[in-house]
């Protein structure tokens, strides 16, 4: 087994206790293909006990979390942010080993996780209802109340960041949580849960049930005792969990990935655009919901830009996460085989690889590497332009004018992000309004991941918003109180 910097408890966290399970899952290092830990494999029974524990902590004798004042909850979140920052090196090393992502990215992810707790800790006592002017003799107000028990099913691509995004917002607003991390990467989540317990979080406020999607995940989504469900993952699984939750009329937030375009016009700062385009697809080996996986290039600058882009792709290197190269491995052998099959089918359809990166010297033989690739000559409407590949693969299309650029940008069932690179102010606004997606970035891509910025999708990318104050509101439900005082 590859040695870990620290070994978090790998059991389930239920009601403040670490509970062993009957069966286990071997956690693997994507960089080496070797086992690194054995994590709990929860079944429906453990999920049931965890939901009960969260219910008791919400409104029972154990923690009465919802009755902690907003200020006290906020203070706890702020202290926890400091704890995460103090454990930064351990958490980043765990995230790097478990996901294979380059160390710099793992470090940024842990900083972002702490920042979520800081942002929502500060926001806890600043979220409030409103008063509404109404008929003579009435006083009307809205109250923002927590849902209760929030189920959170999260993926493997950004475990620590998504833990921060979901857990901090839910706890700040007085909810309790049962979280199902992904079977492919959950060590940082387990370490964060351990630190939260050590930081004095009342038992049952945060419960973690590691396990397989079809077992623990399905049991959690279908549990009649949950009050809210937040899911990040594939559209197919998103449909399953939303259907399961609908049986009990549980509100659902779905964040389901994308096929996001980057539109580059000839009048743009092309150097900045190229930098943003390459980073937008290579980050986390393309395993990012908001990856900019389609490049739309204005014809008049296409040749020059493609020449430069090909050079940048050829210079990219893949290596183990710890080596901190441009690109790490994919998460597992299944995702690698899935991507390679799609690339093979694309080549058979006449798609051409215009340029590709290489494995760095010494990259471990057992790692699940796929080198970054730039694809050209893609037939219009081809699968590589419509399906999320979830790898470091950028497909290029050329457009003649703004109208065609907009048509191509909107030509997928997804709608998560878009990047627009142009100096023309009118065009910036027209495209910001015309593009069908949850986020549009002008002359940047991703705004550095800004935790303050609401984030979510349209169409197959899902619905509901997380991050920012909108994310905090989404973990509360509104109650209207009308008082007739005469
Ligand atoms: O996703 P799943 P997978 C996309 C990306 C990727 C594809 C497949 O395109 O190639 O999904 O990845 C849990 N009931 N994204 O198979 O299955 C599972 O245990 C309840 C985009 O890993 O959606 C994990 O915790 N839960 C994405 C989570 O769902 C179930 C991030 C995500 O797994 C379940 C990841 C079930 N029946 C993949 N089946 C993004 N939006 O960033 C699985 N799960």
XYZ file of C-alpha atoms and ligand atoms in Angstrom:
530
model
C 0.000 0.000 0.000
C 1.183 3.545 -0.792
C 1.798 5.386 2.501
C -0.522 8.295 3.331
C 0.539 11.465 5.176
C -2.177 10.870 7.798
C -4.766 8.143 7.901
C -8.256 9.442 8.579
C -10.827 7.142 10.178
C -12.280 5.155 7.266
C -15.476 3.988 9.008
C -18.881 5.630 8.787
C -19.477 8.658 11.023
C -22.918 8.256 12.568
C -24.236 10.201 15.542
C -20.706 11.297 16.509
C -19.309 7.719 16.530
C -17.067 6.031 13.971
C -18.960 2.862 13.071
C -17.300 -0.047 11.213
C -19.224 -1.733 8.391
C -19.469 -5.412 7.367
C -17.946 -4.830 3.928
C -15.191 -2.572 2.641
C -14.097 -0.731 -0.486
C -10.427 -0.673 -1.533
C -9.474 2.957 -2.184
C -6.905 3.260 -4.947
C -4.273 5.824 -5.914
C -5.171 6.979 -9.466
C -1.541 7.999 -9.983
C -0.210 4.495 -9.332
C -3.124 2.082 -9.487
C -2.221 0.803 -5.993
C -4.427 0.416 -2.932
C -4.105 3.234 -0.383
C -6.863 2.562 2.151
C -9.961 0.497 2.928
C -13.064 2.542 3.419
C -16.467 1.663 4.834
C -19.138 0.318 2.493
C -22.414 1.401 4.090
C -25.699 -0.303 3.307
C -29.296 0.862 3.731
C -29.213 -0.035 7.474
C -26.338 2.343 8.235
C -27.966 5.064 6.142
C -31.176 4.642 8.145
C -29.349 5.022 11.458
C -27.477 8.060 10.120
C -30.700 9.793 9.035
C -32.193 9.099 12.495
C -29.079 10.564 14.143
C -29.304 13.679 11.963
C -32.999 14.048 12.812
C -32.313 13.822 16.558
C -29.476 16.319 16.307
C -31.712 18.732 14.382
C -34.487 18.856 16.918
C -33.847 16.493 19.754
C -31.929 16.158 22.944
C -28.487 15.568 21.414
C -27.570 18.853 19.806
C -30.574 21.010 19.067
C -28.495 22.424 16.248
C -31.362 24.421 14.715
C -31.783 26.161 18.062
C -28.176 27.286 18.272
C -28.321 30.980 17.457
C -27.192 31.927 13.968
C -24.246 33.771 15.531
C -23.119 30.727 17.480
C -23.350 28.511 14.388
C -21.418 31.108 12.412
C -18.721 31.235 15.088
C -18.366 27.461 14.934
C -17.945 27.572 11.148
C -15.300 30.296 11.424
C -13.348 28.278 13.991
C -13.602 25.227 11.772
C -12.235 27.235 8.815
C -9.158 27.991 10.941
C -8.816 24.279 11.798
C -8.883 23.363 8.103
C -6.251 25.998 7.379
C -4.051 24.627 10.177
C -4.347 21.094 8.735
C -3.816 22.328 5.172
C -0.689 20.256 4.432
C -2.252 16.953 5.557
C -5.532 17.580 3.777
C -3.833 18.607 0.531
C -1.547 15.563 0.580
C -4.568 13.285 1.153
C -6.537 14.943 -1.661
C -3.568 14.641 -4.005
C -2.988 10.948 -3.169
C -6.669 10.013 -3.355
C -7.696 11.887 -6.536
C -4.334 12.005 -8.355
C -4.729 15.744 -8.967
C -1.544 17.863 -9.116
C -0.463 19.033 -5.654
C -0.990 22.728 -6.522
C -4.612 21.994 -7.372
C -5.084 19.920 -4.207
C -3.702 22.809 -2.152
C -6.025 25.279 -3.882
C -8.967 22.942 -3.204
C -8.249 22.830 0.529
C -7.943 26.622 0.643
C -11.302 26.822 -1.133
C -12.839 24.376 1.350
C -11.720 26.547 4.281
C -12.970 29.619 2.458
C -16.480 28.098 2.172
C -16.603 27.720 5.956
C -15.312 31.283 6.382
C -17.783 32.751 3.886
C -20.817 30.881 5.202
C -19.672 31.323 8.826
C -19.744 35.068 8.206
C -23.084 34.759 6.406
C -24.906 32.710 9.052
C -26.183 35.753 11.002
C -26.741 37.931 7.939
C -29.444 35.911 6.237
C -32.933 37.021 7.177
C -36.512 37.261 6.018
C -38.389 40.402 5.007
C -41.403 42.444 5.963
C -44.021 42.947 3.291
C -46.276 46.020 3.039
C -49.844 44.707 2.970
C -53.408 45.705 3.870
C -54.220 48.057 6.710
C -54.242 46.198 10.033
C -51.733 43.501 8.974
C -48.059 42.932 9.692
C -46.545 40.432 7.269
C -43.105 38.908 7.407
C -41.144 36.026 5.941
C -39.014 33.680 8.024
C -36.089 31.708 6.597
C -36.079 28.302 8.250
C -33.741 25.335 7.825
C -35.160 22.303 5.983
C -34.024 19.817 8.601
C -32.018 16.771 7.490
C -30.067 17.468 4.291
C -28.865 14.515 2.220
C -25.774 15.317 0.184
C -24.380 12.977 -2.470
C -21.075 14.242 -3.807
C -18.579 13.121 -6.494
C -14.866 12.311 -6.559
C -13.477 15.132 -8.693
C -13.389 17.853 -5.998
C -14.263 16.061 -2.735
C -12.950 18.681 -0.311
C -14.284 21.679 -2.264
C -17.743 20.178 -2.716
C -17.791 19.138 0.956
C -17.171 22.825 1.790
C -19.763 24.070 -0.676
C -22.550 21.780 0.564
C -21.810 21.197 4.254
C -20.887 24.784 5.180
C -24.064 26.233 3.615
C -26.312 23.577 5.166
C -24.832 23.913 8.673
C -24.743 27.724 8.588
C -28.506 27.766 8.049
C -29.222 25.321 10.901
C -29.682 22.061 8.991
C -28.071 18.758 9.864
C -26.386 16.604 7.217
C -26.008 13.019 6.032
C -23.294 13.042 3.378
C -22.475 10.193 0.975
C -19.015 10.806 -0.501
C -17.943 9.056 -3.704
C -16.436 5.579 -3.485
C -13.566 6.701 -5.747
C -12.248 9.477 -3.486
C -13.366 10.329 0.016
C -10.289 10.437 2.264
C -10.199 14.242 2.579
C -13.908 14.181 3.423
C -13.310 11.651 6.200
C -10.436 13.741 7.560
C -12.634 16.877 7.449
C -15.393 15.023 9.297
C -12.872 13.905 11.927
C -11.672 17.490 12.376
C -15.267 18.724 12.646
C -15.919 16.272 15.506
C -12.699 17.311 17.242
C -13.792 20.925 16.829
C -16.856 20.322 18.997
C -19.593 19.845 16.402
C -22.480 18.209 18.322
C -22.927 14.490 17.561
C -25.240 13.752 14.623
C -25.052 17.241 13.078
C -22.731 15.849 10.381
C -22.920 12.166 9.451
C -20.828 10.564 6.698
C -21.841 7.276 5.062
C -19.158 6.161 2.585
C -20.234 3.469 0.162
C -21.304 2.579 -3.343
C -23.779 4.724 -5.221
C -26.223 1.910 -5.891
C -26.173 0.909 -2.194
C -25.621 3.786 0.248
C -26.366 6.510 -2.332
C -29.636 4.993 -3.539
C -30.754 4.282 0.047
C -30.081 7.896 1.051
C -31.905 9.446 -1.930
C -34.944 7.232 -1.315
C -35.066 7.684 2.467
C -38.411 9.125 3.599
C -36.713 10.938 6.496
C -34.653 13.421 4.482
C -35.911 16.984 3.970
C -33.597 18.196 1.199
C -31.284 16.532 -1.323
C -28.267 17.983 -3.038
C -26.559 15.896 -5.718
C -23.455 16.523 -7.837
C -22.592 13.939 -10.481
C -23.778 12.554 -13.817
C -27.121 13.451 -15.450
C -28.130 9.769 -15.449
C -27.617 9.308 -11.692
C -29.134 12.766 -11.158
C -32.340 11.529 -12.777
C -32.404 8.454 -10.488
C -31.905 10.419 -7.289
C -34.424 13.100 -8.293
C -37.024 10.403 -9.024
C -36.350 8.701 -5.694
C -36.640 11.997 -3.813
C -39.816 12.978 -5.685
C -41.654 10.024 -4.109
C -41.445 11.868 -0.769
C -41.699 15.378 -2.328
C -38.173 16.219 -1.218
C -36.695 19.339 -2.904
C -33.593 18.615 -4.946
C -30.589 20.586 -6.191
C -28.812 18.938 -9.124
C -25.359 19.891 -10.414
C -24.746 17.642 -13.397
C -21.768 18.774 -15.404
C -21.534 20.323 -18.839
C -20.090 20.727 -22.305
C -19.053 24.314 -21.908
C -17.853 26.459 -24.827
C -15.062 29.010 -24.964
C -15.745 31.585 -27.708
C -12.621 33.344 -28.993
C -13.011 36.351 -31.304
C -10.203 37.815 -33.394
C -10.302 41.125 -31.477
C -9.563 39.424 -28.116
C -6.347 39.552 -26.124
C -5.358 36.239 -27.702
C -2.544 35.499 -25.289
C -4.888 35.759 -22.314
C -7.538 33.785 -24.197
C -5.169 30.917 -24.996
C -4.000 30.777 -21.405
C -7.632 30.610 -20.218
C -8.595 28.048 -22.842
C -5.761 25.648 -21.977
C -6.239 26.000 -18.220
C -10.010 25.599 -18.626
C -9.651 22.088 -20.062
C -6.455 20.775 -18.427
C -7.397 21.645 -14.837
C -8.041 18.429 -12.891
C -7.345 16.475 -16.124
C -10.582 17.807 -17.586
C -12.603 16.132 -14.816
C -14.350 19.357 -13.881
C -18.054 19.997 -14.335
C -17.258 23.479 -15.625
C -14.397 22.376 -17.940
C -14.279 24.438 -21.138
C -14.317 21.421 -23.451
C -15.343 23.145 -26.708
C -13.325 25.891 -28.381
C -15.233 28.090 -30.852
C -12.784 30.148 -32.916
C -13.504 33.074 -35.233
C -12.387 32.068 -38.741
C -10.194 35.126 -39.310
C -7.859 34.193 -36.439
C -8.310 30.400 -36.512
C -5.095 29.458 -38.259
C -2.831 31.577 -36.064
C -4.586 30.584 -32.850
C -4.575 26.874 -33.672
C -0.842 26.964 -34.423
C -0.099 28.542 -31.046
C -2.571 26.273 -29.255
C -1.008 23.152 -30.775
C 2.371 24.227 -29.393
C 0.878 24.758 -25.937
C -0.786 21.320 -25.992
C 2.413 19.618 -27.161
C 4.247 21.120 -24.166
C 1.811 19.665 -21.588
C 3.040 16.827 -19.376
C 1.120 14.202 -17.359
C 2.502 12.798 -14.120
C 1.539 11.517 -10.678
C -0.264 14.110 -8.559
C 2.713 14.477 -6.213
C 4.979 15.420 -9.166
C 2.768 18.486 -9.691
C 2.849 18.460 -13.508
C 0.298 20.106 -15.854
C -2.046 17.165 -15.689
C -2.672 14.207 -13.365
C -4.300 10.841 -14.147
C -8.017 10.152 -14.567
C -9.717 8.900 -11.437
C -9.919 5.177 -12.305
C -9.500 2.557 -15.011
C -13.226 2.717 -15.873
C -13.168 6.435 -16.633
C -9.978 5.987 -18.677
C -11.471 3.136 -20.738
C -14.672 5.160 -21.243
C -12.747 8.162 -22.572
C -10.442 6.093 -24.773
C -13.420 4.295 -26.353
C -15.025 7.656 -27.197
C -11.797 8.992 -28.665
C -11.355 5.871 -30.777
C -14.908 6.201 -32.108
C -14.274 9.880 -32.906
C -11.105 9.091 -34.863
C -13.020 6.448 -36.822
C -15.517 9.203 -37.726
C -12.754 11.367 -39.214
C -11.936 13.557 -36.206
C -8.219 14.477 -36.140
C -5.854 14.910 -33.190
C -4.190 18.254 -33.981
C -1.777 18.075 -31.052
C -1.301 16.181 -27.825
C 0.775 16.295 -24.650
C 3.016 13.546 -23.325
C 3.642 11.461 -20.240
C 6.405 12.937 -18.126
C 9.462 10.804 -17.583
C 8.976 8.601 -14.557
C 5.146 8.743 -14.628
C 4.084 5.544 -12.813
C 3.120 2.716 -15.173
C -0.024 1.866 -13.180
C -1.458 5.428 -13.347
C -4.684 6.055 -15.288
C -3.176 8.663 -17.589
C -4.718 10.094 -20.751
C -2.613 12.835 -22.334
C -4.237 16.204 -23.183
C -5.535 16.303 -26.759
C -6.684 18.961 -29.186
C -9.294 17.663 -31.644
C -10.046 19.216 -35.048
C -12.125 18.380 -38.154
C -15.041 17.476 -35.922
C -18.215 16.840 -37.978
C -20.998 19.162 -36.883
C -23.260 17.604 -34.253
C -20.697 14.862 -33.466
C -20.845 13.170 -30.047
C -17.566 14.790 -28.918
C -19.331 18.152 -29.247
C -22.413 17.075 -27.291
C -21.309 14.573 -24.626
C -19.306 15.262 -21.508
C -16.009 13.367 -22.050
C -14.592 14.212 -18.613
C -10.966 14.195 -19.693
C -8.319 16.661 -20.963
C -9.777 16.788 -24.484
C -10.640 20.009 -26.304
C -12.728 19.948 -29.505
C -12.346 22.880 -31.909
C -14.958 24.438 -34.213
C -14.666 27.513 -36.414
C -17.365 30.199 -36.827
C -17.780 33.056 -39.281
C -19.799 35.600 -37.297
C -21.352 36.305 -33.917
C -24.685 34.717 -34.838
C -23.012 31.442 -35.788
C -20.881 31.538 -32.619
C -24.029 31.861 -30.509
C -25.774 29.053 -32.372
C -22.802 26.701 -31.848
C -22.416 27.728 -28.200
C -26.030 26.763 -27.513
C -25.966 23.561 -29.564
C -25.797 21.093 -26.653
C -28.350 19.906 -24.110
C -26.031 21.185 -21.329
C -25.747 24.738 -20.001
C -23.259 25.201 -17.201
C -20.561 27.718 -18.177
C -19.289 29.700 -21.135
C -16.185 31.797 -21.729
C -16.300 34.748 -24.155
C -13.081 36.425 -25.246
C -13.600 39.739 -27.068
C -12.874 43.440 -26.573
C -16.220 44.487 -28.113
C -18.453 45.664 -25.249
C -21.710 45.318 -27.168
C -20.861 41.762 -28.169
C -19.920 40.926 -24.575
C -23.400 41.897 -23.413
C -25.281 40.329 -26.328
C -23.548 37.003 -25.777
C -23.857 37.167 -21.983
C -27.624 37.436 -22.502
C -27.893 35.017 -25.430
C -25.859 32.086 -24.148
C -27.987 29.466 -22.431
C -26.005 28.642 -19.293
C -25.777 29.301 -15.582
C -22.500 31.267 -15.784
C -20.908 33.405 -18.503
C -17.332 34.579 -18.047
C -16.112 37.454 -20.190
C -12.358 37.724 -20.808
C -11.712 35.156 -18.072
C -12.797 31.613 -17.386
C -14.126 30.626 -13.983
C -13.235 33.844 -12.134
C -10.780 31.836 -10.022
C -13.586 29.628 -8.706
C -15.078 32.542 -6.688
C -16.949 31.092 -3.722
C -19.073 34.275 -3.598
C -20.491 33.629 -7.084
C -23.754 31.663 -7.453
C -23.204 28.532 -9.506
C -25.516 26.052 -11.224
C -26.875 24.847 -14.507
C -29.561 24.964 -17.152
C -31.069 21.938 -18.942
C -28.971 18.760 -18.657
C -26.517 20.617 -16.386
C -29.125 20.574 -13.617
C -31.029 23.113 -11.584
C -30.751 25.030 -8.340
C -27.876 27.292 -7.344
C -25.014 26.724 -4.919
C -22.167 29.002 -3.803
C -22.548 32.653 -2.831
C -25.513 33.918 -0.827
C -27.831 32.179 -3.252
C -26.372 28.875 -2.006
C -27.129 29.860 1.570
C -30.739 30.734 0.676
C -31.137 27.407 -1.107
C -30.690 25.596 2.224
C -33.639 27.464 3.779
C -37.348 27.437 3.105
C -39.465 30.499 3.322
C -42.411 30.768 5.695
C -44.875 33.658 5.412
C -46.421 34.961 8.644
C -49.385 37.366 8.386
C -50.495 38.970 11.664
C -53.836 40.757 11.760
C -53.460 43.272 14.528
C -56.450 45.481 13.690
O -20.876 9.546 -11.650
P -22.110 9.262 -10.698
P -19.597 8.641 -12.030
C -20.052 12.860 -14.805
C -18.849 12.739 -15.734
C -18.400 11.327 -15.501
C -19.728 10.616 -15.311
C -19.688 9.287 -14.576
O -19.266 12.908 -17.064
O -17.687 10.820 -16.600
O -20.496 11.539 -14.567
O -19.051 9.426 -13.301
C -23.273 8.396 -6.421
N -28.087 6.577 -6.246
N -19.678 13.471 -13.525
O -20.023 7.278 -12.440
O -22.582 7.856 -10.840
C -21.820 7.971 -6.494
O -21.534 7.012 -5.491
C -27.491 7.521 -5.494
C -19.869 14.899 -13.450
O -18.610 8.714 -10.956
O -23.103 10.322 -10.976
C -21.122 9.300 -6.290
O -21.111 9.617 -4.909
N -26.211 7.889 -5.657
C -19.639 15.425 -12.122
C -22.035 10.283 -7.052
O -23.300 9.639 -7.128
C -25.494 7.298 -6.637
C -18.832 14.732 -11.145
C -21.578 10.623 -8.471
O -21.505 9.434 -9.222
C -26.067 6.309 -7.471
C -18.737 13.300 -11.352
C -27.426 5.944 -7.244
N -28.062 5.028 -7.993
C -19.133 12.741 -12.525
N -25.133 5.915 -8.363
C -19.775 16.889 -11.895
N -20.981 17.422 -12.076
O -18.821 17.545 -11.510
C -24.006 6.634 -8.105
N -24.217 7.459 -7.050
